[in-house]
Tab-separated table of C-alpha atoms and ligand atoms in Angstrom:
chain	number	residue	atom	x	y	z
A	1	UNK	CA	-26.581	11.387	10.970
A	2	UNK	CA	-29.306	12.897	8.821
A	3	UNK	CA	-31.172	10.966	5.933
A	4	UNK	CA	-31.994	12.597	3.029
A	5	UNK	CA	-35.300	11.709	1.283
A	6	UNK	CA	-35.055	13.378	-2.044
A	7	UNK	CA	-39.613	13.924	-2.245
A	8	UNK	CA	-40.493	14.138	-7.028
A	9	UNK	CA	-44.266	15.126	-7.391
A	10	UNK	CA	-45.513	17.303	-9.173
A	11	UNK	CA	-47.936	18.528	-7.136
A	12	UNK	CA	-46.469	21.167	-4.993
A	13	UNK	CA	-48.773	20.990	-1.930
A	14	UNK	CA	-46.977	17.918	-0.875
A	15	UNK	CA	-43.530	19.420	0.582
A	16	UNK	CA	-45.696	21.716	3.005
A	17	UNK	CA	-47.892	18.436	4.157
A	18	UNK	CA	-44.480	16.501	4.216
A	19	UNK	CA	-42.614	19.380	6.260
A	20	UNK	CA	-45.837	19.366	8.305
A	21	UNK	CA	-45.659	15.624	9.270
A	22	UNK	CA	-42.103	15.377	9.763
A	23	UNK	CA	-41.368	18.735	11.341
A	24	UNK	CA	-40.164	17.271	14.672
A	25	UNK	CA	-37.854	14.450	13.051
A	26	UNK	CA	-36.676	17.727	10.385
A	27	UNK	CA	-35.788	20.061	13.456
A	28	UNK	CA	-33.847	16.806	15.283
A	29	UNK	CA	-31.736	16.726	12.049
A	30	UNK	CA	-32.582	13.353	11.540
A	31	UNK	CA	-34.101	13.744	8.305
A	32	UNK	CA	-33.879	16.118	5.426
A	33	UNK	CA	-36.504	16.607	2.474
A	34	UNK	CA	-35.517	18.165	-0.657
A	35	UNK	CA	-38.140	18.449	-3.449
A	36	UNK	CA	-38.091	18.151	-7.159
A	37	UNK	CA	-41.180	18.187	-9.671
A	38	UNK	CA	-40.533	15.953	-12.027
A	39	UNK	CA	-37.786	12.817	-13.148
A	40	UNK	CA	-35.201	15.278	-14.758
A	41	UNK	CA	-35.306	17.512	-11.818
A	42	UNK	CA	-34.492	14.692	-9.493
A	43	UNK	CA	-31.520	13.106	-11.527
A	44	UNK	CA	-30.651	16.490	-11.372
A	45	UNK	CA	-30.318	16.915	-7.675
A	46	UNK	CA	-29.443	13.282	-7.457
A	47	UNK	CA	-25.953	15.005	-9.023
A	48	UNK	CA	-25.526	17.460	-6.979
A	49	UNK	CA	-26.964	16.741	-3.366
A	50	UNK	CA	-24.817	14.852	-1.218
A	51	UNK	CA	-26.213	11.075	-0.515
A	52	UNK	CA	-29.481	10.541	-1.170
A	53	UNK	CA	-31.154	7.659	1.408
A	54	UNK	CA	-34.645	7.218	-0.019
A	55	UNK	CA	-36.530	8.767	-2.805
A	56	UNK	CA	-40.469	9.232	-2.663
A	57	UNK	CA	-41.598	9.451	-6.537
A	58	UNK	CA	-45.141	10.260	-8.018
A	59	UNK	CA	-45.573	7.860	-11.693
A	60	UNK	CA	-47.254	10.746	-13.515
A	61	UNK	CA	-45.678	13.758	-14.127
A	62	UNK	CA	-44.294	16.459	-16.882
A	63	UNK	CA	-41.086	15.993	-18.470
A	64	UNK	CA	-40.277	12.804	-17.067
A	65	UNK	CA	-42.419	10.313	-15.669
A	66	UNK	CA	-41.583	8.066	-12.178
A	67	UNK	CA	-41.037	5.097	-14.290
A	68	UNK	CA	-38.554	6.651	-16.603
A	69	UNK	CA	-36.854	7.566	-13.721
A	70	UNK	CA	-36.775	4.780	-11.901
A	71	UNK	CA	-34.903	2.884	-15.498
A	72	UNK	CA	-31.947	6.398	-15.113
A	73	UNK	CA	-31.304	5.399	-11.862
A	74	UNK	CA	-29.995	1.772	-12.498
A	75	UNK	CA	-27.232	4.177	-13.922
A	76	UNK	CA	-25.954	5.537	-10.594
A	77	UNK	CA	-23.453	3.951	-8.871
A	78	UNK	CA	-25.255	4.720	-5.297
A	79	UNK	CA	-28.102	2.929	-6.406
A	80	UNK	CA	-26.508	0.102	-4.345
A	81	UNK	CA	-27.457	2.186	-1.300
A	82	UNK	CA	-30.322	3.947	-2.126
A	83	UNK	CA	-33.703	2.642	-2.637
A	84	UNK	CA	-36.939	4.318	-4.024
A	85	UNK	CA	-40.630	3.926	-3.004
A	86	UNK	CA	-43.197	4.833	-5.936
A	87	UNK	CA	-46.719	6.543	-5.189
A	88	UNK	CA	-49.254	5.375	-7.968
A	89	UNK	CA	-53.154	5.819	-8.367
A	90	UNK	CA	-55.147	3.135	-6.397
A	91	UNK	CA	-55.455	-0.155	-8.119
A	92	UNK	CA	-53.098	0.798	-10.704
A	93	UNK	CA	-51.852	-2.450	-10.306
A	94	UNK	CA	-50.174	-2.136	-14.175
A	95	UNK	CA	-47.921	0.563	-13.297
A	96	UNK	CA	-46.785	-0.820	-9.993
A	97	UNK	CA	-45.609	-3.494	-11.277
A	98	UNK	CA	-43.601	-2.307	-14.012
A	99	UNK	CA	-42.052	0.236	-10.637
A	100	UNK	CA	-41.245	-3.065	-9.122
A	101	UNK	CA	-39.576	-4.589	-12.239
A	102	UNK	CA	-37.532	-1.577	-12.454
A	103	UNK	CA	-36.103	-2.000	-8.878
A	104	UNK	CA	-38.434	0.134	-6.900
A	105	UNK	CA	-38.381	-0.843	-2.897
A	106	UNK	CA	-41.770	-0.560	-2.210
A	107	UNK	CA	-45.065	1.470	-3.332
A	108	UNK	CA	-47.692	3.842	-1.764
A	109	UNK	CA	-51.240	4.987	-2.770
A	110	UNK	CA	-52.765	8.161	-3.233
A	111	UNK	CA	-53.931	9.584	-1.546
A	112	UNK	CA	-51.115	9.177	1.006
A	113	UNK	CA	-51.683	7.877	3.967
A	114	UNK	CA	-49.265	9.876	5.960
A	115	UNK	CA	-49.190	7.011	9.092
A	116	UNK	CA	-48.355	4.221	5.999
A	117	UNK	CA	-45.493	6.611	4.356
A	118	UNK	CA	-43.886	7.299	7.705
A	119	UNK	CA	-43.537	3.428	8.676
A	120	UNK	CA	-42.751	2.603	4.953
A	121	UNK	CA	-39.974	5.664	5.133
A	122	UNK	CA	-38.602	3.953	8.221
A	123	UNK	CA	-38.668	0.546	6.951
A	124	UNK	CA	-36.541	1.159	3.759
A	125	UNK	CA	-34.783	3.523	5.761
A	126	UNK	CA	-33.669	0.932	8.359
A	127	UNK	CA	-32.546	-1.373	5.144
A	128	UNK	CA	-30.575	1.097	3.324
A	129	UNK	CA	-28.653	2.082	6.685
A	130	UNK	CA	-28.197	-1.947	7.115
A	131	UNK	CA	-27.108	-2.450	3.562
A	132	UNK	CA	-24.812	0.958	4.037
A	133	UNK	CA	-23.106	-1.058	6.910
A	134	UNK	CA	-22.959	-4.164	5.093
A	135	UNK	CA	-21.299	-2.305	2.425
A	136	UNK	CA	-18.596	-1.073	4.712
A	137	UNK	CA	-17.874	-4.300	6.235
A	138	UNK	CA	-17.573	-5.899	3.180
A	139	UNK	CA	-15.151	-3.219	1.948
A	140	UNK	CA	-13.216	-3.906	5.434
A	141	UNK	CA	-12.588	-7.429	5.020
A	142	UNK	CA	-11.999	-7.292	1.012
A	143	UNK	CA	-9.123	-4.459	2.100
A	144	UNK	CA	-7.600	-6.601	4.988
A	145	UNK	CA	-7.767	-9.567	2.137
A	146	UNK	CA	-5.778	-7.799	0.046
A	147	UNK	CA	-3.290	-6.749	3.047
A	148	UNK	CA	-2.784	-10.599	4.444
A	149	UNK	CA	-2.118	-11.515	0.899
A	150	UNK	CA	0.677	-8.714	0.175
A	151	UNK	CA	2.366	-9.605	3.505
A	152	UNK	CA	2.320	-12.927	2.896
A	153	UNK	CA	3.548	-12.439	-0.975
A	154	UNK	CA	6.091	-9.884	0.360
A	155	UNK	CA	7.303	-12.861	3.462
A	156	UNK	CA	7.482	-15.608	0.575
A	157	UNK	CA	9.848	-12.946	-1.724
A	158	UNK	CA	11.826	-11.593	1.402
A	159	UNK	CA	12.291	-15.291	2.824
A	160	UNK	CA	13.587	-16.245	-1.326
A	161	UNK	CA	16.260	-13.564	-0.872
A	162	UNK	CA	17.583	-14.329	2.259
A	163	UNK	CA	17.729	-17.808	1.254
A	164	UNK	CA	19.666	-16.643	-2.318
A	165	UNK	CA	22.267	-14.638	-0.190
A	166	UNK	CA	22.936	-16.953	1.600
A	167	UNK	CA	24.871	-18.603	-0.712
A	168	UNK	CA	27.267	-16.115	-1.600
A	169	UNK	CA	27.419	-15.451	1.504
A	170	UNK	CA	28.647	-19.151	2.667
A	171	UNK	CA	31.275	-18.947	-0.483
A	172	UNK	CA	33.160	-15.714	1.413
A	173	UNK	CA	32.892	-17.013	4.704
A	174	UNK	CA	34.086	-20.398	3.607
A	175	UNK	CA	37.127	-18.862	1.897
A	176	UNK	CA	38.281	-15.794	3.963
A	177	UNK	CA	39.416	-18.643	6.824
A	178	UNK	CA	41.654	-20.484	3.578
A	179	UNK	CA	42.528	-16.673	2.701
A	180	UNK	CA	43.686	-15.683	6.304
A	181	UNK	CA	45.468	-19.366	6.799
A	182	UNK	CA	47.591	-18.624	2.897
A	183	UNK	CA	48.344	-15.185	3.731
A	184	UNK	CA	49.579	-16.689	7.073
A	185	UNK	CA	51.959	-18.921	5.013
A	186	UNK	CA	52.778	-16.597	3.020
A	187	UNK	CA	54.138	-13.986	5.298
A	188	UNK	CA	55.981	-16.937	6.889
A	189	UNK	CA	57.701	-17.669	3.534
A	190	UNK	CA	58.427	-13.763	2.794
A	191	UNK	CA	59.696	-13.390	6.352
A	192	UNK	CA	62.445	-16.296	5.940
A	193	UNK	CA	63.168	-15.034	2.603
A	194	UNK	CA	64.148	-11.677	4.176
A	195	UNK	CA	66.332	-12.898	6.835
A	196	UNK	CA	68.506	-15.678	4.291
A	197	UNK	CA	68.350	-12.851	1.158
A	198	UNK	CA	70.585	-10.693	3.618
A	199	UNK	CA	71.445	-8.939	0.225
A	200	UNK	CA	68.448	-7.741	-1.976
A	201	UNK	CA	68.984	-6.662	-5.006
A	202	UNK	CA	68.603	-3.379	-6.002
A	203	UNK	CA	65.314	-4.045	-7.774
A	204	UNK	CA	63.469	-5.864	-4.972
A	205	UNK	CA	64.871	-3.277	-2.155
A	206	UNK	CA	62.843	-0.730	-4.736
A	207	UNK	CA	60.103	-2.858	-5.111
A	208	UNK	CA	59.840	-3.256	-1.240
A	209	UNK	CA	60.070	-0.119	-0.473
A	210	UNK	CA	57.087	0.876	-2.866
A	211	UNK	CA	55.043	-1.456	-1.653
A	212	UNK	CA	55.488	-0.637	1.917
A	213	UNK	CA	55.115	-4.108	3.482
A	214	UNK	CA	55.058	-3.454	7.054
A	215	UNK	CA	52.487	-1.304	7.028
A	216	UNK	CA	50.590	-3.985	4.298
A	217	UNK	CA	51.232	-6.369	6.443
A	218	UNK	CA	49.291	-4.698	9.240
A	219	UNK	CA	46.840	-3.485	7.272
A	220	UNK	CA	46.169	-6.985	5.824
A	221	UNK	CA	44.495	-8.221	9.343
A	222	UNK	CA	42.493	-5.097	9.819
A	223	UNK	CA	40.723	-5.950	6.611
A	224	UNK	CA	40.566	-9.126	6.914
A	225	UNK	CA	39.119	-8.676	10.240
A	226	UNK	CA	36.672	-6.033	8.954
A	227	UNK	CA	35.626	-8.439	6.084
A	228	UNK	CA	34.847	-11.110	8.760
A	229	UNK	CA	32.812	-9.106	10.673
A	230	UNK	CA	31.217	-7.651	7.565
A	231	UNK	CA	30.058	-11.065	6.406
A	232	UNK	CA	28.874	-12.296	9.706
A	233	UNK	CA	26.555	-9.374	9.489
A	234	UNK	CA	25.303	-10.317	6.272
A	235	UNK	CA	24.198	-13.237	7.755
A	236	UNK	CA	22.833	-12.257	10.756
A	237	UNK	CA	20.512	-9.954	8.407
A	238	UNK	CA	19.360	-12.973	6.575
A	239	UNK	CA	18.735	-14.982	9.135
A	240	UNK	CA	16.600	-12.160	10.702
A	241	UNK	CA	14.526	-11.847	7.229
A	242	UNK	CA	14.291	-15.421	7.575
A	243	UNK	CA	13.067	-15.570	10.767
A	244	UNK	CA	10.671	-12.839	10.233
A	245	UNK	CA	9.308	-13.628	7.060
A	246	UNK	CA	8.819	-17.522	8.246
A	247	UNK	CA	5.303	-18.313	6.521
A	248	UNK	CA	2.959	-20.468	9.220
A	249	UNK	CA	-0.325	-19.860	7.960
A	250	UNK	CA	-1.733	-22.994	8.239
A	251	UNK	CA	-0.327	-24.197	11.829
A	252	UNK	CA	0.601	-22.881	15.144
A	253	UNK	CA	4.349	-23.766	15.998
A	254	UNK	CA	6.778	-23.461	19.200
A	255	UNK	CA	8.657	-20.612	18.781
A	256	UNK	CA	10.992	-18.158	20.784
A	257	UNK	CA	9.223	-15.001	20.864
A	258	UNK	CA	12.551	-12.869	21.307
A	259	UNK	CA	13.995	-14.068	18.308
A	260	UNK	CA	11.050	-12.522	16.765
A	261	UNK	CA	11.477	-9.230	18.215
A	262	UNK	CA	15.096	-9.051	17.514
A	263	UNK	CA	14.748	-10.470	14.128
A	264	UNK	CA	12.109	-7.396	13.528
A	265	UNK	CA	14.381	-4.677	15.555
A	266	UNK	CA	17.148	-6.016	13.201
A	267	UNK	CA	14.592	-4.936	10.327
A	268	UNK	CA	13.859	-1.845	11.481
A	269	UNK	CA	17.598	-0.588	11.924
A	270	UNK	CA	17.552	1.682	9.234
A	271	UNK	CA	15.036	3.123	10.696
A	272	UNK	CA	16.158	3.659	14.145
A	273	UNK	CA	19.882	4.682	12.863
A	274	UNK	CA	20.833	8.911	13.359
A	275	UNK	CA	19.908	11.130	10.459
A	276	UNK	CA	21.069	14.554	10.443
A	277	UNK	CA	17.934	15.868	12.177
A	278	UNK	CA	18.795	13.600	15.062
A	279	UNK	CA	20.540	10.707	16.959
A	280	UNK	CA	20.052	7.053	17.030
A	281	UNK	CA	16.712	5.969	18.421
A	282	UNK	CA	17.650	3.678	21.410
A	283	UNK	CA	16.103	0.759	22.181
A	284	UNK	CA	16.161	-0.938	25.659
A	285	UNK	CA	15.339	-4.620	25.680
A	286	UNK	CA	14.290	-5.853	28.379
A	287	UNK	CA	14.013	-10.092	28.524
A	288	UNK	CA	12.331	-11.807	30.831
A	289	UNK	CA	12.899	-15.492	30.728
A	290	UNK	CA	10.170	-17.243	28.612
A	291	UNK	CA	9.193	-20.696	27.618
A	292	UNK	CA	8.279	-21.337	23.916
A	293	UNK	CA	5.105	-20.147	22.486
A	294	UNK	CA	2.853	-22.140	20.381
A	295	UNK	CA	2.286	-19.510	18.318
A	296	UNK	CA	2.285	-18.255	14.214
A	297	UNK	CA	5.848	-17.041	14.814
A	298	UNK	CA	5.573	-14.627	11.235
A	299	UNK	CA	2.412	-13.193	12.174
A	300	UNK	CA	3.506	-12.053	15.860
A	301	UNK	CA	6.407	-10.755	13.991
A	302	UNK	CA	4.293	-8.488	11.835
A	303	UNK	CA	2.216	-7.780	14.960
A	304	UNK	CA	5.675	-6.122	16.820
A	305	UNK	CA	6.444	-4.445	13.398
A	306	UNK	CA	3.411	-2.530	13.342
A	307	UNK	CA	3.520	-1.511	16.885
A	308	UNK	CA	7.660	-0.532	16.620
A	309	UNK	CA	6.944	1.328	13.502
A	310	UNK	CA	4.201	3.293	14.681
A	311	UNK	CA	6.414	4.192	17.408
A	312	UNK	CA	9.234	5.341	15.200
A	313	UNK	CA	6.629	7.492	13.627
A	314	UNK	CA	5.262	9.096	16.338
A	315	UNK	CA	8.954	9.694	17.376
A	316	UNK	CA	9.750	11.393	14.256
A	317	UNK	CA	6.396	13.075	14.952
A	318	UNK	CA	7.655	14.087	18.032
A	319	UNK	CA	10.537	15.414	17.112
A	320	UNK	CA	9.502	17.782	14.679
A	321	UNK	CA	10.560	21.641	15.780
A	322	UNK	CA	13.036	20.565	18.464
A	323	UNK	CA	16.920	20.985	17.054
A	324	UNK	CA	19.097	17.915	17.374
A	325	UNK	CA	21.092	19.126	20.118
A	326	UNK	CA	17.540	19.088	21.818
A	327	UNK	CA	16.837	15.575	21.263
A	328	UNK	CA	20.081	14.778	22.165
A	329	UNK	CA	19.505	16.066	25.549
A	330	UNK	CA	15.995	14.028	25.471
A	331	UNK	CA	16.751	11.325	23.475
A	332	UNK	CA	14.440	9.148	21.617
A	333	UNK	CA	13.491	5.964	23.333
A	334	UNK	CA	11.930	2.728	22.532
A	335	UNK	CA	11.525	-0.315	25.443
A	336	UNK	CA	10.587	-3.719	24.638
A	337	UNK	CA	10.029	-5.731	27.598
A	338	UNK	CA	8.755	-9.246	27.575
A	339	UNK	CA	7.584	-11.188	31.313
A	340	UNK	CA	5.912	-14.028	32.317
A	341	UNK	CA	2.327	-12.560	33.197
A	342	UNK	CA	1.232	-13.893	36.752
A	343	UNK	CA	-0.331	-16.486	37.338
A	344	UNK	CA	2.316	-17.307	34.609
A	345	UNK	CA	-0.312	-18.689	31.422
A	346	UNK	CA	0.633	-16.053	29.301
A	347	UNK	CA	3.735	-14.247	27.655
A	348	UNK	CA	3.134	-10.230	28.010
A	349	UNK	CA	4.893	-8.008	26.074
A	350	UNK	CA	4.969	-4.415	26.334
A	351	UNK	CA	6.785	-1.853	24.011
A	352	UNK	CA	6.559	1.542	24.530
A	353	UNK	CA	7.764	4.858	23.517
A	354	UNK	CA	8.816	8.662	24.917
A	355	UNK	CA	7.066	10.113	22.279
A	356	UNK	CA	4.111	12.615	21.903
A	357	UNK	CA	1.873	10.160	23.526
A	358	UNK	CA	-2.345	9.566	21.981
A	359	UNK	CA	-5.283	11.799	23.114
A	360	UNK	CA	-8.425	10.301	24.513
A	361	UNK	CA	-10.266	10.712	21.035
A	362	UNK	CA	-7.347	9.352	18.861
A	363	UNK	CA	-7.006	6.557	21.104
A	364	UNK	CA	-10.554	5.400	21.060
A	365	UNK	CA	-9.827	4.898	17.461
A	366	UNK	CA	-6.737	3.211	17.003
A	367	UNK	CA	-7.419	-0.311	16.374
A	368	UNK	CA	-10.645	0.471	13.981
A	369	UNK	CA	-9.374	-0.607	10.304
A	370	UNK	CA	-8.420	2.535	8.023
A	371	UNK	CA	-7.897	4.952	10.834
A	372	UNK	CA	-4.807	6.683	10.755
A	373	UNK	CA	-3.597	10.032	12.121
A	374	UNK	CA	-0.803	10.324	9.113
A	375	UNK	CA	-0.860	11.796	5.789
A	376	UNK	CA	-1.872	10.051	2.570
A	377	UNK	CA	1.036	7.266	1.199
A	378	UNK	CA	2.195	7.310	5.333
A	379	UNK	CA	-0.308	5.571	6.900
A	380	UNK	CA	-2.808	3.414	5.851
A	381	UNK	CA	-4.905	3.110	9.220
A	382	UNK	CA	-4.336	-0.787	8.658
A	383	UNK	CA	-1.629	-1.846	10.974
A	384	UNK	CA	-2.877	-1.852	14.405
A	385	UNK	CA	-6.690	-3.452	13.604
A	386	UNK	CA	-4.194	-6.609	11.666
A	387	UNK	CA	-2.333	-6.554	14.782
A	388	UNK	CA	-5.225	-6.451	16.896
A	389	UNK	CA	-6.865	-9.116	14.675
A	390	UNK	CA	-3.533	-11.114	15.030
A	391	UNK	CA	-3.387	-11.312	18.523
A	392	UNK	CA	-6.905	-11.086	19.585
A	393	UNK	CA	-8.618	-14.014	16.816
A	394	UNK	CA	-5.056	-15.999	15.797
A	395	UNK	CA	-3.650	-16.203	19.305
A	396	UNK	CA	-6.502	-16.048	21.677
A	397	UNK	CA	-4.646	-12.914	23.515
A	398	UNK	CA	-5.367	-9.525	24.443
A	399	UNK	CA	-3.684	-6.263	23.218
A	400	UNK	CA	-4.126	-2.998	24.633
A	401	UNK	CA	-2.890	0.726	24.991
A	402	UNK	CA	-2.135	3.139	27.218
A	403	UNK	CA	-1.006	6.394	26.756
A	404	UNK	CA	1.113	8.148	29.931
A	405	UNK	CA	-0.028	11.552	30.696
A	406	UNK	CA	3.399	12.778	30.894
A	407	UNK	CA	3.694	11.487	27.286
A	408	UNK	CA	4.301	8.193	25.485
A	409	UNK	CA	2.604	5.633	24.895
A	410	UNK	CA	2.612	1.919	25.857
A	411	UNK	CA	1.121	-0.870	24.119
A	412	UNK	CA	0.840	-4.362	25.961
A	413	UNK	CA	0.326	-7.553	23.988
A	414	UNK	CA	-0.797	-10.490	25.982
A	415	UNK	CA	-0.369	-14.267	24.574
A	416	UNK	CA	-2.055	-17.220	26.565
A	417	UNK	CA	1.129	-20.124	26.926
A	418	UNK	CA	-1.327	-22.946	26.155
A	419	UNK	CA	-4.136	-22.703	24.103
A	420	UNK	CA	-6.067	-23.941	21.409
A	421	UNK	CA	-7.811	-20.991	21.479
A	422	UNK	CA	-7.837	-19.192	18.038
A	423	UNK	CA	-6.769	-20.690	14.809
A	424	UNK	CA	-7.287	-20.742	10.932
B	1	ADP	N1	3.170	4.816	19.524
B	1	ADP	C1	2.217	5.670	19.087
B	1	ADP	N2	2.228	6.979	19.482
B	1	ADP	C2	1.276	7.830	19.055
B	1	ADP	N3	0.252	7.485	18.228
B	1	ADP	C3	0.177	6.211	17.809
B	1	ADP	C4	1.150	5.228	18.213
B	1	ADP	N4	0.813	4.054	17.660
B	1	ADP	C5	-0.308	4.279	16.926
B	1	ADP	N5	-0.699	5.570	17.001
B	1	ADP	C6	-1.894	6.168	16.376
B	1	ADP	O1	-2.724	5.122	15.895
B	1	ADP	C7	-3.035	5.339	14.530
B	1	ADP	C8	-3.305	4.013	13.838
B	1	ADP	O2	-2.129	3.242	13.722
B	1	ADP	P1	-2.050	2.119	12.597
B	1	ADP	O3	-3.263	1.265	12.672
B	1	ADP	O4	-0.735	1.446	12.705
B	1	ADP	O5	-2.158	2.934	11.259
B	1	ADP	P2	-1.092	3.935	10.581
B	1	ADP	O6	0.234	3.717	11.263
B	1	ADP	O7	-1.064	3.523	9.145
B	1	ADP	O8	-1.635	5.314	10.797
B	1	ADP	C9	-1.881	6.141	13.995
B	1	ADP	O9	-2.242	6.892	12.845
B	1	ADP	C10	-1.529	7.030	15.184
B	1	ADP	O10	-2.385	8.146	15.235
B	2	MG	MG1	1.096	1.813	11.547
């Protein structure tokens, strides 16, 4: 990357002496001069020029003097990563240390000795390019901050709900086995009525006929049937929103790691149901037989979200151009498999996908925080680095990728059995 040093003096002999000195770092295109002649020229170009690394000032000069520019610049937001160096008269001791006061890096004399600006020009260089990087990281973790706490807020609100439906939910299925067993009686009574009232009235033969009994009668297990299953559904949703959305922050706990992945396939099912541009995604589950994991059970869970989500995408991805009868014929797939990894100290999982697969460059990139292949409000570039952070720093595991060259994509979560390894 080039650094820009942004050169104010008003004495224009300097730029060829600076192009001069610097020619062989200028032609590299690892630095870049650009001139201005006096304080409002260089706020000027300080506007318009892309970022500015270092500026070189003179004190004294027309229109604006070094000093007055060095009090504008507090107003720029860069200033954070961008540092000046002032060039004052020898021994004008006065001057530089109103510079300083104003925030200046560092200071030269003139006349300049060109050996002292070049190792002063690398020094501040090499401490705006650290500060630039602690910037970023800062900006990393503060965004990740921000990320933990929503999932966690959004577990705490999803685990309330379940827990509020399940209520309700315990009234019907408490009453529809009283319903069924009345309705029972019922029919039993209504049955012996119709074989001792031989004779119904004219009235009640209308009203029977209207009401069409038989087939009511029928019809009255189907729905209660359907209303059964409909309810046991209900709760097999909650339960999987409570499962997924259990909060362990503060300690590792034994935990079945394929009621995670169900719980969070369960989740996902709106997802992977047919749409008019194509069929159901499948998914093929795999289950080896595992022990329990000593593990943050909600934070695996968001780890196998990620990853199945990002697969769904890059099926839908995938999918785009072919008709549905042409996905039909190469249907969308998603396997989760889960082993014992040999010698057997650690739980592997592997979920992968028929989809478009990741080239070499993409891939390189995946787990780095903000980088994402999908348009603005669809990706946020976060998921995999949490994931990564997840498994790698929580869990004391190993998670890797590989993409098939005849397509799809793989990725392969490893989780040591016992460990104290990770935490916090
Ligand atoms: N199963 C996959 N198939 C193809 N590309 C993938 C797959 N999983 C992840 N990727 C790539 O990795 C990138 C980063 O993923 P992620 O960190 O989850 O961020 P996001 O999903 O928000 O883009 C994605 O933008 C995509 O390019
Ligand atoms: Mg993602």
């Amino acid at each position: 990357m080039t650094a820009k040093i942004l050169v104010v003096d008003d004495e224009v002999s300097l730029e060829r002496l600076i192009k001069q000195r610097f020619r062989k770092k200028i032609r590299e295109n690892k630095l870049e001069f650009i001139f201005a002649y006096n304080g409002r020229e260089a706020l000027e170009k300080l506007a318009t020029e892309s970022p500015i690394a270092v500026i070189l000032t003179d004190i004294n000069m027309p229109e604006m003097d070094g000093l007055t520019l060095l009090e504008k610049l507090a107003e720029f937001s860069e200033t954070l990563t961008l540092k000046t160096i002032v060039v004052s008269a020898y021994g004008d001791l006065q001057n530089i240390r109103t510079a300083m006061n104003r925030g200046a890096f560092d200071f030269l004399t003139k006349p300049i000795d060109f050996d002292d600006l070049e190792i002063t020009l690398n020094r501040t260089l090499e401490y705006v390019q650290k500060m630039k990087e602690n910037l970023h990281k800062l900006h990393q973790a503060q965004s990740q901050l921000v990320q933990n706490e929503k999932m966690i807020l959004i577990g705490q609100l999803i685990a309330g709900v379940a827990h509020e439906i399940n209520n309700p939910v315990g009234f019907i299925v408490g009453n529809i086995n009283h319903l069924e067993n009345y309705l029972k009686d019922l029919l039993k009574v209504l049955n012996l009525y119709q074989t001792e009232l031989s004779k119904p009235s004219e009235a009640l033969q209308k009203q029977l006929e209207e009401t069409e009994l038989e087939f009511m009668v029928e019809d009255l297990h189907n729905i209660i049937a359907s209303m059964k299953e409909g309810t046991e559904r209900i709760r097999s949703i909650s339960t999987s929103l409570r499962n997924f959305s259990r909060s362990d922050t503060d300690k590792k706990v034994a935990a079945n790691i394929q009621d995670g992945i169900e719980s969070t396939i369960m989740i996902l099912k709106h997802r992977l149901k047919a749409n008019n541009q194509r069929p159901e995604i499948s998914i093929i589950k795999e289950y080896g037989e595992l022990p329990l994991l000593e593990c943050y059970p909600g934070q695996l869970n968001q780890v196998f979200m990620n990853i199945i989500a990002n697969a769904i995408d890059a099926l839908d991805e995938s999918n785009q151009g072919r008709s549905y009868e042409q996905i039909k014929a190469h249907p969308n797939v998603i396997t989760v498999k889960t082993e014992l990894g040999l010698p057997p100290n650690r739980v592997v999982i592997r979920i992968s996908d028929n989809g478009p697969g990741i080239p070499e460059s993409v891939k390189q990139n995946i787990f780095n925080p903000f980088f994402t292949t999908k348009s603005l409000g669809k990706g946020t570039g976060l998921g995999l680095s949490i994931s990564r952070s997840i498994v790698v720093e929580k869990h004391g595991g190993a998670i890797d990728c590989i993409s098939k060259p005849e397509g799809g994509t793989e990725f392969i979560i490893e989780i040591p059995i016992n460990t104290n390894a990770g935490g916090g």
